[in-house]
mmCIF file of C-alpha atoms in Angstrom:
data_model
loop_
_atom_site.group_PDB
_atom_site.id
_atom_site.type_symbol
_atom_site.label_atom_id
_atom_site.label_comp_id
_atom_site.label_asym_id
_atom_site.label_seq_id
_atom_site.Cartn_x
_atom_site.Cartn_y
_atom_site.Cartn_z
ATOM 1 C CA MET A 1 108.049 12.866 -30.752
ATOM 2 C CA ALA A 2 109.749 9.642 -29.702
ATOM 3 C CA GLY A 3 108.778 6.569 -31.691
ATOM 4 C CA ARG A 4 107.295 8.493 -34.664
ATOM 5 C CA PRO A 5 108.866 7.724 -38.111
ATOM 6 C CA ARG A 6 110.804 10.444 -39.828
ATOM 7 C CA ASP A 7 108.138 10.917 -42.492
ATOM 8 C CA GLY A 8 105.674 11.899 -39.723
ATOM 9 C CA ARG A 9 103.106 9.190 -40.549
ATOM 10 C CA MET A 10 101.899 6.622 -38.044
ATOM 11 C CA ARG A 11 102.372 3.012 -39.050
ATOM 12 C CA PRO A 12 99.790 0.323 -38.181
ATOM 13 C CA LEU A 13 100.627 -1.955 -35.306
ATOM 14 C CA ARG A 14 101.423 -5.549 -36.144
ATOM 15 C CA HIS A 15 99.873 -8.398 -34.170
ATOM 16 C CA ARG A 16 102.792 -10.773 -34.077
ATOM 17 C CA HIS A 17 101.026 -13.449 -32.036
ATOM 18 C CA SER A 18 97.678 -13.588 -33.854
ATOM 19 C CA HIS A 19 98.465 -17.124 -35.048
ATOM 20 C CA HIS A 20 98.695 -18.228 -31.410
ATOM 21 C CA PHE A 21 95.127 -17.118 -30.653
ATOM 22 C CA ALA A 22 93.839 -18.668 -33.856
ATOM 23 C CA GLY A 23 95.479 -21.947 -32.919
ATOM 24 C CA SER A 24 93.949 -21.807 -29.443
ATOM 25 C CA SER A 25 90.511 -21.185 -30.951
ATOM 26 C CA ARG A 26 90.867 -24.198 -33.230
ATOM 27 C CA HIS A 27 92.043 -26.284 -30.281
ATOM 28 C CA LEU A 28 89.040 -25.296 -28.140
ATOM 29 C CA HIS A 29 86.663 -25.941 -31.034
ATOM 30 C CA GLY A 30 88.190 -29.376 -31.513
ATOM 31 C CA ARG A 31 87.761 -30.224 -27.820
ATOM 32 C CA THR A 32 84.126 -29.059 -27.875
ATOM 33 C CA GLU A 33 83.400 -31.144 -30.963
ATOM 34 C CA LEU A 34 85.090 -34.165 -29.376
ATOM 35 C CA MET A 35 83.032 -33.786 -26.191
ATOM 36 C CA SER A 36 79.805 -33.547 -28.206
ATOM 37 C CA ARG A 37 80.666 -36.812 -29.962
ATOM 38 C CA ARG A 38 81.094 -38.775 -26.754
ATOM 39 C CA LYS A 39 78.582 -41.568 -26.481
ATOM 40 C CA ALA A 40 76.417 -42.406 -23.514
ATOM 41 C CA PRO A 41 77.820 -44.956 -21.061
ATOM 42 C CA LYS A 42 77.524 -48.455 -22.435
ATOM 43 C CA GLN A 43 74.905 -50.610 -20.762
ATOM 44 C CA GLU A 44 76.240 -53.991 -19.725
ATOM 45 C CA ALA A 45 73.895 -56.836 -20.606
ATOM 46 C CA PRO A 46 73.668 -59.869 -18.313
ATOM 47 C CA GLN A 47 75.839 -62.756 -19.434
ATOM 48 C CA THR A 48 74.020 -65.611 -17.694
ATOM 49 C CA ILE A 49 70.413 -66.637 -17.127
ATOM 50 C CA GLU A 50 70.947 -66.325 -13.380
ATOM 51 C CA THR A 51 72.055 -62.700 -13.723
ATOM 52 C CA ALA A 52 69.130 -61.946 -16.024
ATOM 53 C CA ILE A 53 66.645 -63.459 -13.561
ATOM 54 C CA ALA A 54 68.148 -61.410 -10.742
ATOM 55 C CA LEU A 55 67.785 -58.213 -12.794
ATOM 56 C CA ILE A 56 64.194 -59.057 -13.712
ATOM 57 C CA ALA A 57 63.383 -59.617 -10.041
ATOM 58 C CA GLU A 58 65.021 -56.305 -9.121
ATOM 59 C CA TYR A 59 63.079 -54.549 -11.892
ATOM 60 C CA ARG A 60 59.824 -56.052 -10.602
ATOM 61 C CA ASP A 61 60.574 -55.072 -7.008
ATOM 62 C CA LEU A 62 61.411 -51.504 -8.049
ATOM 63 C CA LEU A 63 58.091 -51.105 -9.853
ATOM 64 C CA ASP A 64 56.203 -52.681 -6.954
ATOM 65 C CA LYS A 65 57.842 -50.283 -4.510
ATOM 66 C CA SER A 66 57.149 -47.340 -6.808
ATOM 67 C CA ASP A 67 53.462 -48.289 -7.043
ATOM 68 C CA GLU A 68 53.288 -48.711 -3.279
ATOM 69 C CA LEU A 69 54.763 -45.260 -2.677
ATOM 70 C CA LYS A 70 52.377 -43.678 -5.178
ATOM 71 C CA LEU A 71 49.370 -45.359 -3.565
ATOM 72 C CA ASP A 72 50.491 -44.245 -0.112
ATOM 73 C CA ALA A 73 50.989 -40.704 -1.381
ATOM 74 C CA ASP A 74 47.581 -40.648 -3.091
ATOM 75 C CA SER A 75 45.948 -41.906 0.091
ATOM 76 C CA SER A 76 47.705 -39.264 2.193
ATOM 77 C CA ILE A 77 46.811 -36.525 -0.284
ATOM 78 C CA ALA A 78 43.162 -37.613 -0.273
ATOM 79 C CA LYS A 79 43.068 -37.456 3.529
ATOM 80 C CA ILE A 80 44.723 -34.021 3.561
ATOM 81 C CA GLN A 81 42.298 -32.709 0.938
ATOM 82 C CA ALA A 82 39.323 -34.091 2.868
ATOM 83 C CA ALA A 83 40.528 -32.384 6.056
ATOM 84 C CA ARG A 84 41.145 -29.168 4.114
ATOM 85 C CA ASP A 85 37.641 -29.217 2.637
ATOM 86 C CA GLU A 86 36.178 -29.778 6.084
ATOM 87 C CA PHE A 87 37.964 -26.716 7.477
ATOM 88 C CA VAL A 88 37.409 -24.544 4.397
ATOM 89 C CA ALA A 89 33.684 -25.249 3.901
ATOM 90 C CA PRO A 90 32.413 -23.056 6.785
ATOM 91 C CA LEU A 91 34.830 -20.280 5.812
ATOM 92 C CA ASP A 92 33.583 -20.267 2.225
ATOM 93 C CA GLN A 93 29.969 -20.350 3.376
ATOM 94 C CA ARG A 94 30.529 -17.402 5.712
ATOM 95 C CA ALA A 95 32.254 -15.475 2.907
ATOM 96 C CA LYS A 96 29.269 -16.090 0.595
ATOM 97 C CA ASP A 97 26.857 -14.868 3.265
ATOM 98 C CA ILE A 98 28.898 -11.695 3.798
ATOM 99 C CA PHE A 99 29.087 -11.119 0.035
ATOM 100 C CA ARG A 100 25.297 -11.242 -0.268
ATOM 101 C CA GLN A 101 24.873 -8.892 2.703
ATOM 102 C CA LEU A 102 27.325 -6.357 1.298
ATOM 103 C CA ARG A 103 25.764 -6.558 -2.160
ATOM 104 C CA ALA A 104 22.408 -5.561 -0.663
ATOM 105 C CA TRP A 105 24.096 -2.822 1.382
ATOM 106 C CA TRP A 106 25.923 -1.459 -1.673
ATOM 107 C CA ALA A 107 22.716 -1.111 -3.658
ATOM 108 C CA VAL A 108 21.499 1.374 -1.027
ATOM 109 C CA SER A 109 24.757 3.071 -0.008
ATOM 110 C CA ALA A 110 26.530 3.390 -3.383
ATOM 111 C CA PRO A 111 25.056 6.784 -4.380
ATOM 112 C CA SER A 112 26.257 8.495 -1.209
ATOM 113 C CA LEU A 113 29.691 6.832 -1.325
ATOM 114 C CA THR A 114 30.447 7.441 -4.992
ATOM 115 C CA GLU A 115 28.466 10.672 -5.518
ATOM 116 C CA GLY A 116 27.541 9.237 -8.899
ATOM 117 C CA LYS A 117 31.086 9.839 -10.214
ATOM 118 C CA ARG A 118 32.500 6.323 -10.023
ATOM 119 C CA LYS A 119 31.355 2.719 -9.734
ATOM 120 C CA SER A 120 33.566 1.521 -6.877
ATOM 121 C CA VAL A 121 35.398 2.631 -3.743
ATOM 122 C CA ILE A 122 38.143 1.234 -1.533
ATOM 123 C CA LEU A 123 37.101 0.252 1.982
ATOM 124 C CA ALA A 124 38.936 -1.904 4.552
ATOM 125 C CA GLY A 125 41.617 -2.860 2.031
ATOM 126 C CA CYS A 126 39.082 -4.058 -0.550
ATOM 127 C CA LYS A 127 37.745 -2.517 -3.728
ATOM 128 C CA ILE A 128 33.961 -2.778 -3.614
ATOM 129 C CA GLY A 129 31.462 -1.714 -6.220
ATOM 130 C CA GLU A 130 30.050 -2.702 -9.599
ATOM 131 C CA ARG A 131 31.778 -3.537 -12.879
ATOM 132 C CA THR A 132 30.729 -4.630 -16.345
ATOM 133 C CA THR A 133 31.156 -8.332 -17.009
ATOM 134 C CA THR A 134 32.825 -9.879 -20.051
ATOM 135 C CA PRO A 135 30.364 -10.261 -22.962
ATOM 136 C CA ALA A 136 28.671 -13.669 -23.036
ATOM 137 C CA LEU A 137 26.356 -15.062 -25.708
ATOM 138 C CA LYS A 138 22.829 -15.719 -24.488
ATOM 139 C CA HIS A 139 20.308 -17.820 -26.391
ATOM 140 C CA ASP A 140 17.412 -18.097 -23.980
ATOM 141 C CA GLY A 141 14.880 -20.742 -24.978
ATOM 142 C CA LEU A 142 17.032 -21.861 -27.913
ATOM 143 C CA LYS A 143 19.253 -24.940 -27.769
ATOM 144 C CA VAL A 144 22.802 -24.650 -29.049
ATOM 145 C CA ASP A 145 22.319 -27.401 -31.642
ATOM 146 C CA THR A 146 19.216 -25.674 -32.973
ATOM 147 C CA LEU A 147 21.050 -22.364 -33.245
ATOM 148 C CA ILE A 148 23.920 -24.065 -35.090
ATOM 149 C CA ASP A 149 21.546 -25.722 -37.558
ATOM 150 C CA GLN A 150 19.746 -22.441 -38.227
ATOM 151 C CA LEU A 151 23.004 -20.572 -38.850
ATOM 152 C CA ALA A 152 24.207 -23.352 -41.155
ATOM 153 C CA ASP A 153 20.932 -23.304 -43.108
ATOM 154 C CA LEU A 154 21.309 -19.546 -43.559
ATOM 155 C CA GLY A 155 24.857 -20.045 -44.878
ATOM 156 C CA LEU A 156 26.409 -18.013 -42.072
ATOM 157 C CA SER A 157 29.505 -20.199 -41.753
ATOM 158 C CA GLU A 158 31.550 -17.245 -40.485
ATOM 159 C CA LEU A 159 29.626 -17.570 -37.214
ATOM 160 C CA LEU A 160 30.467 -21.260 -36.853
ATOM 161 C CA ARG A 161 33.678 -22.998 -35.913
ATOM 162 C CA ILE A 162 34.169 -26.315 -37.705
ATOM 163 C CA THR A 163 36.857 -28.709 -36.470
ATOM 164 C CA THR A 164 38.111 -31.592 -38.618
ATOM 165 C CA LYS A 165 40.158 -34.406 -37.105
ATOM 166 C CA LEU A 166 41.699 -37.512 -38.601
ATOM 167 C CA ASP A 167 40.031 -40.721 -37.410
ATOM 168 C CA LYS A 168 43.191 -42.798 -37.135
ATOM 169 C CA GLN A 169 41.429 -45.948 -35.950
ATOM 170 C CA ALA A 170 39.065 -45.823 -38.933
ATOM 171 C CA CYS A 171 42.050 -45.365 -41.260
ATOM 172 C CA ILE A 172 43.886 -48.323 -39.724
ATOM 173 C CA ALA A 173 40.773 -50.497 -40.037
ATOM 174 C CA ALA A 174 40.251 -49.466 -43.676
ATOM 175 C CA ILE A 175 43.838 -50.326 -44.602
ATOM 176 C CA THR A 176 43.727 -53.591 -42.643
ATOM 177 C CA ASP A 177 40.474 -54.673 -44.338
ATOM 178 C CA ASN A 178 41.784 -53.526 -47.735
ATOM 179 C CA THR A 179 38.623 -51.560 -48.484
ATOM 180 C CA GLU A 180 38.270 -48.911 -51.175
ATOM 181 C CA LEU A 181 38.973 -46.249 -48.579
ATOM 182 C CA GLY A 182 42.029 -48.215 -47.534
ATOM 183 C CA GLN A 183 43.238 -48.272 -51.141
ATOM 184 C CA VAL A 184 42.813 -44.496 -51.314
ATOM 185 C CA LEU A 185 44.844 -44.092 -48.128
ATOM 186 C CA LEU A 186 47.611 -46.290 -49.538
ATOM 187 C CA TRP A 187 47.570 -44.295 -52.776
ATOM 188 C CA LEU A 188 47.943 -41.095 -50.764
ATOM 189 C CA GLY A 189 50.968 -42.530 -48.973
ATOM 190 C CA ALA A 190 49.428 -43.602 -45.667
ATOM 191 C CA ARG A 191 50.154 -47.053 -44.266
ATOM 192 C CA ASN A 192 49.794 -49.120 -41.149
ATOM 193 C CA HIS A 193 52.953 -49.478 -39.115
ATOM 194 C CA GLN A 194 53.782 -52.102 -36.530
ATOM 195 C CA ALA A 195 57.080 -53.063 -34.959
ATOM 196 C CA ASP A 196 58.357 -55.522 -32.402
ATOM 197 C CA GLU A 197 59.323 -53.881 -29.138
ATOM 198 C CA PHE A 198 60.957 -55.190 -26.015
ATOM 199 C CA PHE A 199 58.755 -55.287 -22.934
ATOM 200 C CA ILE A 200 58.723 -56.427 -19.329
ATOM 201 C CA ASP A 201 55.286 -56.871 -17.776
ATOM 202 C CA ARG A 202 54.728 -57.933 -14.232
ATOM 203 C CA ALA A 203 52.652 -61.080 -13.964
ATOM 204 C CA GLU A 204 49.195 -60.489 -12.546
ATOM 205 C CA ARG A 205 48.939 -61.398 -8.923
ATOM 206 C CA LYS A 206 46.061 -63.628 -7.933
ATOM 207 C CA GLU A 207 44.397 -62.640 -4.697
ATOM 208 C CA THR A 208 44.396 -65.648 -2.435
ATOM 209 C CA THR A 209 41.416 -66.168 -0.170
ATOM 210 C CA PRO A 210 42.408 -67.276 3.323
ATOM 211 C CA GLN A 211 41.270 -70.812 3.969
ATOM 212 C CA PRO A 212 39.420 -71.405 7.243
ATOM 213 C CA VAL A 213 41.291 -73.563 9.693
ATOM 214 C CA GLU A 214 39.314 -75.933 11.825
ATOM 215 C CA VAL A 215 40.147 -75.762 15.502
ATOM 216 C CA GLN A 216 39.581 -78.816 17.597
ATOM 217 C CA GLU A 217 38.054 -77.908 20.926
ATOM 218 C CA GLU A 218 39.505 -79.766 23.842
ATOM 219 C CA ALA A 219 37.075 -81.866 25.786
ATOM 220 C CA ALA A 220 36.319 -80.540 29.223
#
């Protein structure tokens, strides 16, 4: 057979250009790493007080416009929802009336429709019948708090769910006032933390009351 060595054994193929692919892989990896190290565009800070004032004014106007758009949208949504409720109310009421009528009808007609073999049937594209509800705990004549106290007194904690939350405001106050509880918190490694942060708040606008203007009547 052509190409077979004289000893009859096949020799493994040599990949002469494997170093080329390895180099390409390293090159692509280097480019990916370089791209991941690129920093976000640098923000240019204003260089003069005039430029800073102009930016502050633009910032204020943007927030004012944003608030205005949100208020307009909320007002429009409220009007749409009110109109929707007005149209939907009679439909829902009619549906409730029909439901009650069919429930009374089903109580009489179910035996003949189901032949006692099932609890529901399909009519007019709807499945109508009876079904078992999800289990719900009833404690008629017994308040929840009373039931909880009775279970706790009996030591039946497995029937109670106890939730514990950290009162952060109480912890901050204890550390600030340097109380014994505050000392315990500090010993455990807790501490109050505050930091200076940059802010821009819009000055509160004072509502101006229109002043009445006296009008001099011309003499007849």
